[in-house]
Amino acid sequence: MSELPPKSSVKRWLVTTNHKDIGILYTVTALFFLVFGGILALLIRAQLWGDLGDGRLMSGLAYNEAVTAHGLVMVFWFLSPFAFAFANYLVPLQIGADDLAFPRLNALSFWLYAFSGVLLGISFFQGGTLDAGWTIYAPLNLPAYTPSIGSTTAILALFMFVVGVTASTMNFLVTIHHSRAEGMGLMDMPLFTWSILLTVWMMLFAFATLLAVGLILASDRIFGSLFFDATTEGGSLLWGHLFWFFGHPEVYIVFFPALGVMFEVFQSFSGRRIVGRKWVIAALILIAVQSFLVWMHHMFLTTINLEIKTLMMALTIGISLPFDLIVFALIYTLIKGRIRYTTPFLYSFGALFFIVVGGITGVFLGAIVLDYEFRGTYWVVAHFHYIMFGGATALFGGLYYWFPKMTGRMYNELWGKLQFAVFFVGFNLVYFSMFAAWETPRRVFEYVEAMTPIHRVGTVGAFILAFSFLMMFYIFAHALRHGEKVGDNPWDYTRTTEWAVPSPPPLENWEGRPSFEGGSLNFVSKATDGGHASAHDHEGHADHASIWPFAISVSMLVLLLGLSGLTVWNGREITGVSTGYAAVTAIGTVAFLGSMLQFGREGFSAPQPAVAERWPFEGMDKNKLGTWFFIASDIMVFGAFITAAIFIRFEAGWTTWQPVTDSIYGLVNTFILLTSSFAVVLALVYARRGSKKGTMAAIGATMFLGLSFMAVKAVEWHEKFFIDGVSWATNVQYTTYFMTTGLHALHVLLGLMIAAWLIFRTKEGAYMDDDRPIELFGIYWHFVDIVWVFLFPLFYLF
Amino acid sequence: MHRTTETVNAVFQPMAHAGQEGWQAQAEVFWEVFSVFAAVGILVGVVVVAYMMYNVYKYRDSEDASGEVESVEVGELPRDAMSKKSKKLFVSLALSAVIVIVLVVYAYTALLYVEAGPEVEEDAEMHVHVEGYQFGWDFEYENGHVEAGTMRIPENTVVRVTVTSRDVWHNFGISELRVKADSIPGQTAETWISAEEGEYLIECFELCGDAHSQMVATLDVMEEDEFEEWYEGTNPEDETEEAEG
């Protein structure tokens, strides 16, 4: 493969797959979106100032767009990616790995993120972006109420973002579980890495749900399916449940990395170890699990009944207690230390203050009787900004903390402290004033006259806060040019291993193989590594460059941009297609498929370390582990579709629905798919025996059965479309039937494409020595069959 | 549908005596619970922040620093030390758990009251059905009369309110009275109002479209007689005829 160009070359940054380069790219891109979202925030604050002489700054519609985009940009395109900038850069360094498990996939995640942000930016120029709030409640999220093409584009941008996130999630899960250096057990990991591990575990389930929600909404908007339009069948509430099932864990997903930074910074600048370390880890695990059980506390005022509300309240209070423990652990860590008031410490300490304020005001919201009144007011806005922006505060501390490591230069400490002071004052002026003005409804700019002075204080505070960021950018820009050069470890009491390598670290991170046997970092040199000599760099030269992640992402942007303008195909007729958008879609599709193919054909080597801690996945290679994580997220996607179907049917009255199609189709297809599962097992058996012909025949049989399944499906749908004259736009029952079985059919189709590829490769002689790819395909194929076993009774029998 | 002054007076207990007489308006419940939470919250906040500040100052790194650094070496694996601080950790946790649980159990009793509403004889209550739409509110009374923009109710009467939506998700709220309910298409949420004479602002608390900011209405709480007079004057059948004519 091509060599990695030097850092001064633009090409380097387009092709790199190295985790440190990607970390830098994430940092810069996330900070760009901070400015983007920040400017939107300033627009909001200017609107809240009041009449500017000749009316307000923005129209109602423009204001709603600003509010929506501000929320989306800050939550999705700034907070999480900013945290993952550090995760990319530091997790491999902290666990003694060379890179992430799948470096090229990591580059793909980044470029999907970056270009999904570009797509969101484009949406402003397509008749206005989405204006339904970042919570995108149904049915306001449908074209009937948000008709602009830009609204659809914003949804597709979010979808594209989530695709990148899902890939990243699997990547980090495999990396942390599979690439830890010898001697580093899970409990030995630095707390920042721990926080990232738990974050990605939550992301695995939460973002897969959002992926499904995005698919459903895009299908409603582009193909005219009726999930969220079915308000009499609970479509609005369905959105609430699905969104908040993702949305509540999302709060912790953006917040955990911030806690991780605080743990590191508190330890490093007090010279003390964290108090009750294992209890802190236990608390984090408890929160991660419980985060999936409290989503309905965002819906206390909907029509859910008192029993469920009570349960949700109890669980919500339950989740606050582990947080209490974490806050106390942080405070007690300082006691008897020698605390250095550096900028990173001030930021982390400030973050702790914000979290205390946000936590206490959150207890108010946990009491349902108070929540009833706080719902939809600035109390909520103030509370979650103290928590989420409080978390971002710790991340800014992390930027100061790791800046010398990432750049090799030190920033000006005095300026940093000054900058923090301005930031802290501005922050409290904006968000504490919101508590004072809490009765103002959210997202409303024509509020009660008496609140004007308080909102104006907030607006002044917002501009001070914005100014503090200009200071921060200047401080970093100055340090990049003129900052003092630093060695491996510019701080005094650091302990984690990123400080054991030069600043910035070399491309391959380590000289020799890192090992923690014996309780601290040492390097096993090639000479003494004996039998493991091949472990580090002889199993295969690791590649660091590929242009295809970039190409795939650009072409996906083009494809989605085209799709956004193809408003409606409701299954009966094509309405509202502009030739321009159709052409863009066509170009995007060709480019996307082409670059995917090139990505698949490219020989990219990223050998897994021969010696590593892998508990509890010792016996599994990294591709298999990745496949299992992929299946887990796919289960969540199907789970969301099936939940939607069941929820809607319950609301409509379960027994009022009869299967819309003849059960014979389902029965035949069940038989075909189950048989195909045996065929794919046979393929593996033949591959293990080294029989090329047998392998090809068995995969061929699998393909034949898969094609038969598709043929039966075609007959079944043909009957629906052309004889019965119905489609998914006929009513919501047809929507659930067509979309859920359609999603499954897409999975079968993807499986067939992979099978064709496998036959082609087997013919070339692959897999006779290494049958693992066939096994992975088998796992996927079985999974698709099992999903069908759930769909068959739901849509064909009952 | 005859709500006489007598029946209303029979059940209404002046707010000043609310505690003794057994029921309170939602605003009073809210303020009571909110005050308790605010008092405890501010106290806890001040104590925690003061303690943080005290320690961060006391153990600052200086010439005569009182603290000491645990041995640290880059690359060292962390070890768990069950120190005295860990015990302190659990004492603090237990304390915070007690505070939070007591607060929430207390608030929960208030919730049960608010959910059920005050117990009054059925014919002493009235019912208004609220329908939100882009961008306003319709109020439907028991006699079928529908009016937009102004909701009229008699003072000091328990008014049961059901809320739904014609189009998108709204939220019906009256800040001053601490009354709020989601207005969701296809769903019907419930709440209740009891208020003194006066005019109150009804606002939408869920983003619902470009004129969300202007989606307001007025709650006109009228004197009993005045209300009766107005209510008698509404006749939905006449309205229909007028509309048809």
PDB file of N, CA and C in Angstrom, chain A residues 499-574:
ATOM      1  N   TRP A 499       1.977   9.386  28.685  1.00  0.00           N
ATOM      2  CA  TRP A 499       3.055  10.282  29.089  1.00  0.00           C
ATOM      3  C   TRP A 499       4.419   9.600  29.076  1.00  0.00           C
ATOM      4  N   ALA A 500       4.438   8.317  28.684  1.00  0.00           N
ATOM      5  CA  ALA A 500       5.715   7.588  28.654  1.00  0.00           C
ATOM      6  C   ALA A 500       6.346   7.604  27.265  1.00  0.00           C
ATOM      7  N   VAL A 501       5.674   8.214  26.319  1.00  0.00           N
ATOM      8  CA  VAL A 501       6.202   8.277  24.948  1.00  0.00           C
ATOM      9  C   VAL A 501       6.417   9.742  24.576  1.00  0.00           C
ATOM     10  N   PRO A 502       7.207  10.012  23.521  1.00  0.00           N
ATOM     11  CA  PRO A 502       7.475  11.415  23.152  1.00  0.00           C
ATOM     12  C   PRO A 502       6.200  12.194  22.822  1.00  0.00           C
ATOM     13  N   SER A 503       6.308  13.516  22.891  1.00  0.00           N
ATOM     14  CA  SER A 503       5.186  14.376  22.523  1.00  0.00           C
ATOM     15  C   SER A 503       5.544  15.099  21.233  1.00  0.00           C
ATOM     16  N   PRO A 504       4.808  14.966  20.157  1.00  0.00           N
ATOM     17  CA  PRO A 504       3.780  13.940  19.937  1.00  0.00           C
ATOM     18  C   PRO A 504       4.404  12.569  19.710  1.00  0.00           C
ATOM     19  N   PRO A 505       3.656  11.503  19.987  1.00  0.00           N
ATOM     20  CA  PRO A 505       4.206  10.147  19.880  1.00  0.00           C
ATOM     21  C   PRO A 505       4.510   9.780  18.433  1.00  0.00           C
ATOM     22  N   PRO A 506       5.467   8.870  18.211  1.00  0.00           N
ATOM     23  CA  PRO A 506       5.772   8.428  16.838  1.00  0.00           C
ATOM     24  C   PRO A 506       4.615   7.631  16.246  1.00  0.00           C
ATOM     25  N   LEU A 507       4.668   7.456  14.937  1.00  0.00           N
ATOM     26  CA  LEU A 507       3.567   6.814  14.222  1.00  0.00           C
ATOM     27  C   LEU A 507       3.154   5.480  14.835  1.00  0.00           C
ATOM     28  N   GLU A 508       4.154   4.639  15.173  1.00  0.00           N
ATOM     29  CA  GLU A 508       3.817   3.300  15.677  1.00  0.00           C
ATOM     30  C   GLU A 508       3.728   3.256  17.204  1.00  0.00           C
ATOM     31  N   ASN A 509       3.729   4.421  17.827  1.00  0.00           N
ATOM     32  CA  ASN A 509       3.558   4.565  19.274  1.00  0.00           C
ATOM     33  C   ASN A 509       4.717   4.070  20.129  1.00  0.00           C
ATOM     34  N   TRP A 510       5.103   2.790  19.982  1.00  0.00           N
ATOM     35  CA  TRP A 510       6.041   2.194  20.930  1.00  0.00           C
ATOM     36  C   TRP A 510       7.300   1.679  20.244  1.00  0.00           C
ATOM     37  N   GLU A 511       8.393   1.695  21.002  1.00  0.00           N
ATOM     38  CA  GLU A 511       9.578   0.971  20.550  1.00  0.00           C
ATOM     39  C   GLU A 511       9.603  -0.327  21.325  1.00  0.00           C
ATOM     40  N   GLY A 512       9.413  -1.414  20.646  1.00  0.00           N
ATOM     41  CA  GLY A 512       9.280  -2.688  21.346  1.00  0.00           C
ATOM     42  C   GLY A 512       7.826  -2.905  21.711  1.00  0.00           C
ATOM     43  N   ARG A 513       7.571  -4.028  22.361  1.00  0.00           N
ATOM     44  CA  ARG A 513       6.194  -4.360  22.700  1.00  0.00           C
ATOM     45  C   ARG A 513       5.900  -3.955  24.148  1.00  0.00           C
ATOM     46  N   PRO A 514       4.912  -3.072  24.347  1.00  0.00           N
ATOM     47  CA  PRO A 514       4.606  -2.664  25.727  1.00  0.00           C
ATOM     48  C   PRO A 514       4.004  -3.817  26.520  1.00  0.00           C
ATOM     49  N   SER A 515       4.345  -3.872  27.794  1.00  0.00           N
ATOM     50  CA  SER A 515       3.796  -4.918  28.648  1.00  0.00           C
ATOM     51  C   SER A 515       3.659  -4.360  30.063  1.00  0.00           C
ATOM     52  N   PHE A 516       2.600  -4.785  30.737  1.00  0.00           N
ATOM     53  CA  PHE A 516       2.401  -4.318  32.117  1.00  0.00           C
ATOM     54  C   PHE A 516       2.602  -5.447  33.114  1.00  0.00           C
ATOM     55  N   GLU A 517       3.191  -6.535  32.657  1.00  0.00           N
ATOM     56  CA  GLU A 517       3.505  -7.619  33.585  1.00  0.00           C
ATOM     57  C   GLU A 517       4.416  -7.054  34.674  1.00  0.00           C
ATOM     58  N   GLY A 518       4.115  -7.328  35.906  1.00  0.00           N
ATOM     59  CA  GLY A 518       4.959  -6.821  36.980  1.00  0.00           C
ATOM     60  C   GLY A 518       4.444  -5.509  37.537  1.00  0.00           C
ATOM     61  N   GLY A 519       3.340  -5.018  36.983  1.00  0.00           N
ATOM     62  CA  GLY A 519       2.681  -3.877  37.625  1.00  0.00           C
ATOM     63  C   GLY A 519       2.995  -2.530  37.031  1.00  0.00           C
ATOM     64  N   SER A 520       3.984  -2.449  36.137  1.00  0.00           N
ATOM     65  CA  SER A 520       4.167  -1.162  35.493  1.00  0.00           C
ATOM     66  C   SER A 520       4.711  -1.374  34.085  1.00  0.00           C
ATOM     67  N   LEU A 521       4.665  -0.288  33.321  1.00  0.00           N
ATOM     68  CA  LEU A 521       5.000  -0.378  31.897  1.00  0.00           C
ATOM     69  C   LEU A 521       6.467  -0.736  31.692  1.00  0.00           C
ATOM     70  N   ASN A 522       6.708  -1.744  30.885  1.00  0.00           N
ATOM     71  CA  ASN A 522       8.066  -1.957  30.402  1.00  0.00           C
ATOM     72  C   ASN A 522       7.964  -2.454  28.981  1.00  0.00           C
ATOM     73  N   PHE A 523       9.046  -2.420  28.279  1.00  0.00           N
ATOM     74  CA  PHE A 523       8.991  -2.802  26.877  1.00  0.00           C
ATOM     75  C   PHE A 523       9.770  -4.078  26.649  1.00  0.00           C
ATOM     76  N   VAL A 524       9.126  -4.984  25.945  1.00  0.00           N
ATOM     77  CA  VAL A 524       9.792  -6.220  25.590  1.00  0.00           C
ATOM     78  C   VAL A 524      10.462  -5.972  24.249  1.00  0.00           C
ATOM     79  N   SER A 525      11.772  -5.934  24.241  1.00  0.00           N
ATOM     80  CA  SER A 525      12.457  -5.629  22.987  1.00  0.00           C
ATOM     81  C   SER A 525      12.452  -6.853  22.094  1.00  0.00           C
ATOM     82  N   LYS A 526      12.757  -6.626  20.805  1.00  0.00           N
ATOM     83  CA  LYS A 526      12.702  -7.721  19.842  1.00  0.00           C
ATOM     84  C   LYS A 526      13.651  -8.853  20.236  1.00  0.00           C
ATOM     85  N   ALA A 527      14.823  -8.454  20.753  1.00  0.00           N
ATOM     86  CA  ALA A 527      15.841  -9.451  21.085  1.00  0.00           C
ATOM     87  C   ALA A 527      15.348 -10.387  22.179  1.00  0.00           C
ATOM     88  N   THR A 528      14.685  -9.836  23.177  1.00  0.00           N
ATOM     89  CA  THR A 528      14.289 -10.661  24.314  1.00  0.00           C
ATOM     90  C   THR A 528      12.886 -11.219  24.169  1.00  0.00           C
ATOM     91  N   ASP A 529      12.213 -10.857  23.083  1.00  0.00           N
ATOM     92  CA  ASP A 529      10.817 -11.244  22.972  1.00  0.00           C
ATOM     93  C   ASP A 529      10.639 -12.690  22.553  1.00  0.00           C
ATOM     94  N   GLY A 530      11.742 -13.356  22.271  1.00  0.00           N
ATOM     95  CA  GLY A 530      11.712 -14.777  21.979  1.00  0.00           C
ATOM     96  C   GLY A 530      10.644 -15.155  20.966  1.00  0.00           C
ATOM     97  N   GLY A 531       9.807 -16.070  21.384  1.00  0.00           N
ATOM     98  CA  GLY A 531       8.794 -16.604  20.495  1.00  0.00           C
ATOM     99  C   GLY A 531       7.784 -15.571  20.016  1.00  0.00           C
ATOM    100  N   HIS A 532       7.718 -14.455  20.746  1.00  0.00           N
ATOM    101  CA  HIS A 532       6.719 -13.454  20.380  1.00  0.00           C
ATOM    102  C   HIS A 532       7.266 -12.432  19.404  1.00  0.00           C
ATOM    103  N   ALA A 533       8.469 -12.685  18.913  1.00  0.00           N
ATOM    104  CA  ALA A 533       9.097 -11.686  18.062  1.00  0.00           C
ATOM    105  C   ALA A 533       8.197 -11.270  16.915  1.00  0.00           C
ATOM    106  N   SER A 534       7.437 -12.233  16.412  1.00  0.00           N
ATOM    107  CA  SER A 534       6.587 -11.917  15.275  1.00  0.00           C
ATOM    108  C   SER A 534       5.402 -11.054  15.704  1.00  0.00           C
ATOM    109  N   ALA A 535       5.197 -10.971  16.987  1.00  0.00           N
ATOM    110  CA  ALA A 535       3.986 -10.313  17.472  1.00  0.00           C
ATOM    111  C   ALA A 535       3.859  -8.894  16.972  1.00  0.00           C
ATOM    112  N   HIS A 536       4.970  -8.177  17.020  1.00  0.00           N
ATOM    113  CA  HIS A 536       4.797  -6.759  16.857  1.00  0.00           C
ATOM    114  C   HIS A 536       4.810  -6.286  15.423  1.00  0.00           C
ATOM    115  N   ASP A 537       5.813  -6.684  14.704  1.00  0.00           N
ATOM    116  CA  ASP A 537       5.900  -6.064  13.395  1.00  0.00           C
ATOM    117  C   ASP A 537       6.279  -7.019  12.271  1.00  0.00           C
ATOM    118  N   HIS A 538       6.259  -8.292  12.525  1.00  0.00           N
ATOM    119  CA  HIS A 538       6.647  -9.173  11.433  1.00  0.00           C
ATOM    120  C   HIS A 538       5.487  -9.939  10.838  1.00  0.00           C
ATOM    121  N   GLU A 539       4.384  -9.971  11.571  1.00  0.00           N
ATOM    122  CA  GLU A 539       3.251 -10.728  11.072  1.00  0.00           C
ATOM    123  C   GLU A 539       2.770 -10.121   9.757  1.00  0.00           C
ATOM    124  N   GLY A 540       3.028  -8.861   9.610  1.00  0.00           N
ATOM    125  CA  GLY A 540       2.680  -8.178   8.377  1.00  0.00           C
ATOM    126  C   GLY A 540       2.910  -6.717   8.613  1.00  0.00           C
ATOM    127  N   HIS A 541       3.349  -6.034   7.583  1.00  0.00           N
ATOM    128  CA  HIS A 541       3.558  -4.613   7.706  1.00  0.00           C
ATOM    129  C   HIS A 541       2.203  -3.932   7.820  1.00  0.00           C
ATOM    130  N   ALA A 542       2.045  -3.075   8.827  1.00  0.00           N
ATOM    131  CA  ALA A 542       0.757  -2.413   9.013  1.00  0.00           C
ATOM    132  C   ALA A 542       0.626  -1.241   8.047  1.00  0.00           C
ATOM    133  N   ASP A 543      -0.541  -1.153   7.391  1.00  0.00           N
ATOM    134  CA  ASP A 543      -0.801  -0.037   6.489  1.00  0.00           C
ATOM    135  C   ASP A 543      -1.383   1.136   7.262  1.00  0.00           C
ATOM    136  N   HIS A 544      -1.116   2.338   6.755  1.00  0.00           N
ATOM    137  CA  HIS A 544      -1.613   3.529   7.445  1.00  0.00           C
ATOM    138  C   HIS A 544      -2.345   4.482   6.523  1.00  0.00           C
ATOM    139  N   ALA A 545      -2.523   4.093   5.259  1.00  0.00           N
ATOM    140  CA  ALA A 545      -3.122   5.046   4.331  1.00  0.00           C
ATOM    141  C   ALA A 545      -4.152   4.389   3.428  1.00  0.00           C
ATOM    142  N   SER A 546      -5.284   5.057   3.269  1.00  0.00           N
ATOM    143  CA  SER A 546      -6.283   4.628   2.297  1.00  0.00           C
ATOM    144  C   SER A 546      -7.155   5.830   1.953  1.00  0.00           C
ATOM    145  N   ILE A 547      -7.431   6.009   0.687  1.00  0.00           N
ATOM    146  CA  ILE A 547      -8.256   7.133   0.264  1.00  0.00           C
ATOM    147  C   ILE A 547      -9.739   6.754   0.258  1.00  0.00           C
ATOM    148  N   TRP A 548     -10.035   5.442   0.350  1.00  0.00           N
ATOM    149  CA  TRP A 548     -11.424   5.010   0.142  1.00  0.00           C
ATOM    150  C   TRP A 548     -12.388   5.447   1.232  1.00  0.00           C
ATOM    151  N   PRO A 549     -11.967   5.536   2.498  1.00  0.00           N
ATOM    152  CA  PRO A 549     -12.914   6.093   3.482  1.00  0.00           C
ATOM    153  C   PRO A 549     -13.404   7.490   3.093  1.00  0.00           C
ATOM    154  N   PHE A 550     -12.464   8.301   2.607  1.00  0.00           N
ATOM    155  CA  PHE A 550     -12.815   9.647   2.159  1.00  0.00           C
ATOM    156  C   PHE A 550     -13.768   9.573   0.966  1.00  0.00           C
ATOM    157  N   ALA A 551     -13.431   8.713   0.004  1.00  0.00           N
ATOM    158  CA  ALA A 551     -14.243   8.606  -1.215  1.00  0.00           C
ATOM    159  C   ALA A 551     -15.654   8.099  -0.902  1.00  0.00           C
ATOM    160  N   ILE A 552     -15.740   7.101  -0.041  1.00  0.00           N
ATOM    161  CA  ILE A 552     -17.059   6.560   0.322  1.00  0.00           C
ATOM    162  C   ILE A 552     -17.905   7.666   0.949  1.00  0.00           C
ATOM    163  N   SER A 553     -17.282   8.450   1.824  1.00  0.00           N
ATOM    164  CA  SER A 553     -18.041   9.468   2.545  1.00  0.00           C
ATOM    165  C   SER A 553     -18.521  10.571   1.620  1.00  0.00           C
ATOM    166  N   VAL A 554     -17.639  11.022   0.712  1.00  0.00           N
ATOM    167  CA  VAL A 554     -18.066  12.055  -0.236  1.00  0.00           C
ATOM    168  C   VAL A 554     -19.226  11.539  -1.086  1.00  0.00           C
ATOM    169  N   SER A 555     -19.092  10.288  -1.572  1.00  0.00           N
ATOM    170  CA  SER A 555     -20.150   9.800  -2.455  1.00  0.00           C
ATOM    171  C   SER A 555     -21.445   9.557  -1.681  1.00  0.00           C
ATOM    172  N   MET A 556     -21.344   9.211  -0.411  1.00  0.00           N
ATOM    173  CA  MET A 556     -22.561   9.058   0.378  1.00  0.00           C
ATOM    174  C   MET A 556     -23.232  10.411   0.575  1.00  0.00           C
ATOM    175  N   LEU A 557     -22.434  11.445   0.745  1.00  0.00           N
ATOM    176  CA  LEU A 557     -22.989  12.795   0.846  1.00  0.00           C
ATOM    177  C   LEU A 557     -23.776  13.134  -0.417  1.00  0.00           C
ATOM    178  N   VAL A 558     -23.175  12.847  -1.577  1.00  0.00           N
ATOM    179  CA  VAL A 558     -23.845  13.150  -2.849  1.00  0.00           C
ATOM    180  C   VAL A 558     -25.135  12.341  -2.970  1.00  0.00           C
ATOM    181  N   LEU A 559     -25.043  11.064  -2.631  1.00  0.00           N
ATOM    182  CA  LEU A 559     -26.214  10.183  -2.723  1.00  0.00           C
ATOM    183  C   LEU A 559     -27.361  10.691  -1.842  1.00  0.00           C
ATOM    184  N   LEU A 560     -27.052  11.020  -0.596  1.00  0.00           N
ATOM    185  CA  LEU A 560     -28.104  11.458   0.322  1.00  0.00           C
ATOM    186  C   LEU A 560     -28.659  12.826  -0.078  1.00  0.00           C
ATOM    187  N   LEU A 561     -27.764  13.682  -0.577  1.00  0.00           N
ATOM    188  CA  LEU A 561     -28.216  14.990  -1.043  1.00  0.00           C
ATOM    189  C   LEU A 561     -29.230  14.817  -2.170  1.00  0.00           C
ATOM    190  N   GLY A 562     -28.942  13.892  -3.070  1.00  0.00           N
ATOM    191  CA  GLY A 562     -29.886  13.617  -4.150  1.00  0.00           C
ATOM    192  C   GLY A 562     -31.200  13.082  -3.621  1.00  0.00           C
ATOM    193  N   LEU A 563     -31.127  12.128  -2.703  1.00  0.00           N
ATOM    194  CA  LEU A 563     -32.332  11.523  -2.127  1.00  0.00           C
ATOM    195  C   LEU A 563     -33.236  12.558  -1.470  1.00  0.00           C
ATOM    196  N   SER A 564     -32.613  13.561  -0.852  1.00  0.00           N
ATOM    197  CA  SER A 564     -33.409  14.538  -0.096  1.00  0.00           C
ATOM    198  C   SER A 564     -34.439  15.226  -0.988  1.00  0.00           C
ATOM    199  N   GLY A 565     -34.100  15.375  -2.292  1.00  0.00           N
ATOM    200  CA  GLY A 565     -35.008  16.088  -3.180  1.00  0.00           C
ATOM    201  C   GLY A 565     -36.030  15.194  -3.870  1.00  0.00           C
ATOM    202  N   LEU A 566     -35.874  13.871  -3.707  1.00  0.00           N
ATOM    203  CA  LEU A 566     -36.844  12.959  -4.318  1.00  0.00           C
ATOM    204  C   LEU A 566     -37.968  12.754  -3.321  1.00  0.00           C
ATOM    205  N   THR A 567     -38.894  13.712  -3.311  1.00  0.00           N
ATOM    206  CA  THR A 567     -39.801  13.749  -2.179  1.00  0.00           C
ATOM    207  C   THR A 567     -40.590  12.480  -1.943  1.00  0.00           C
ATOM    208  N   VAL A 568     -41.444  12.103  -2.868  1.00  0.00           N
ATOM    209  CA  VAL A 568     -42.363  11.042  -2.518  1.00  0.00           C
ATOM    210  C   VAL A 568     -42.455   9.969  -3.585  1.00  0.00           C
ATOM    211  N   TRP A 569     -42.243   8.756  -3.165  1.00  0.00           N
ATOM    212  CA  TRP A 569     -42.698   7.628  -3.959  1.00  0.00           C
ATOM    213  C   TRP A 569     -43.517   6.786  -3.004  1.00  0.00           C
ATOM    214  N   ASN A 570     -44.809   6.822  -3.164  1.00  0.00           N
ATOM    215  CA  ASN A 570     -45.627   6.186  -2.138  1.00  0.00           C
ATOM    216  C   ASN A 570     -45.959   4.742  -2.478  1.00  0.00           C
ATOM    217  N   GLY A 571     -45.208   4.173  -3.438  1.00  0.00           N
ATOM    218  CA  GLY A 571     -45.452   2.785  -3.766  1.00  0.00           C
ATOM    219  C   GLY A 571     -46.417   2.643  -4.931  1.00  0.00           C
ATOM    220  N   ARG A 572     -47.186   3.682  -5.206  1.00  0.00           N
ATOM    221  CA  ARG A 572     -48.116   3.643  -6.327  1.00  0.00           C
ATOM    222  C   ARG A 572     -47.586   4.481  -7.479  1.00  0.00           C
ATOM    223  N   GLU A 573     -47.116   5.643  -7.109  1.00  0.00           N
ATOM    224  CA  GLU A 573     -46.694   6.551  -8.169  1.00  0.00           C
ATOM    225  C   GLU A 573     -45.546   7.397  -7.648  1.00  0.00           C
ATOM    226  N   ILE A 574     -44.793   7.896  -8.612  1.00  0.00           N
ATOM    227  CA  ILE A 574     -43.684   8.758  -8.244  1.00  0.00           C
ATOM    228  C   ILE A 574     -44.159  10.187  -8.361  1.00  0.00           C
TER     229      ILE A 574
END
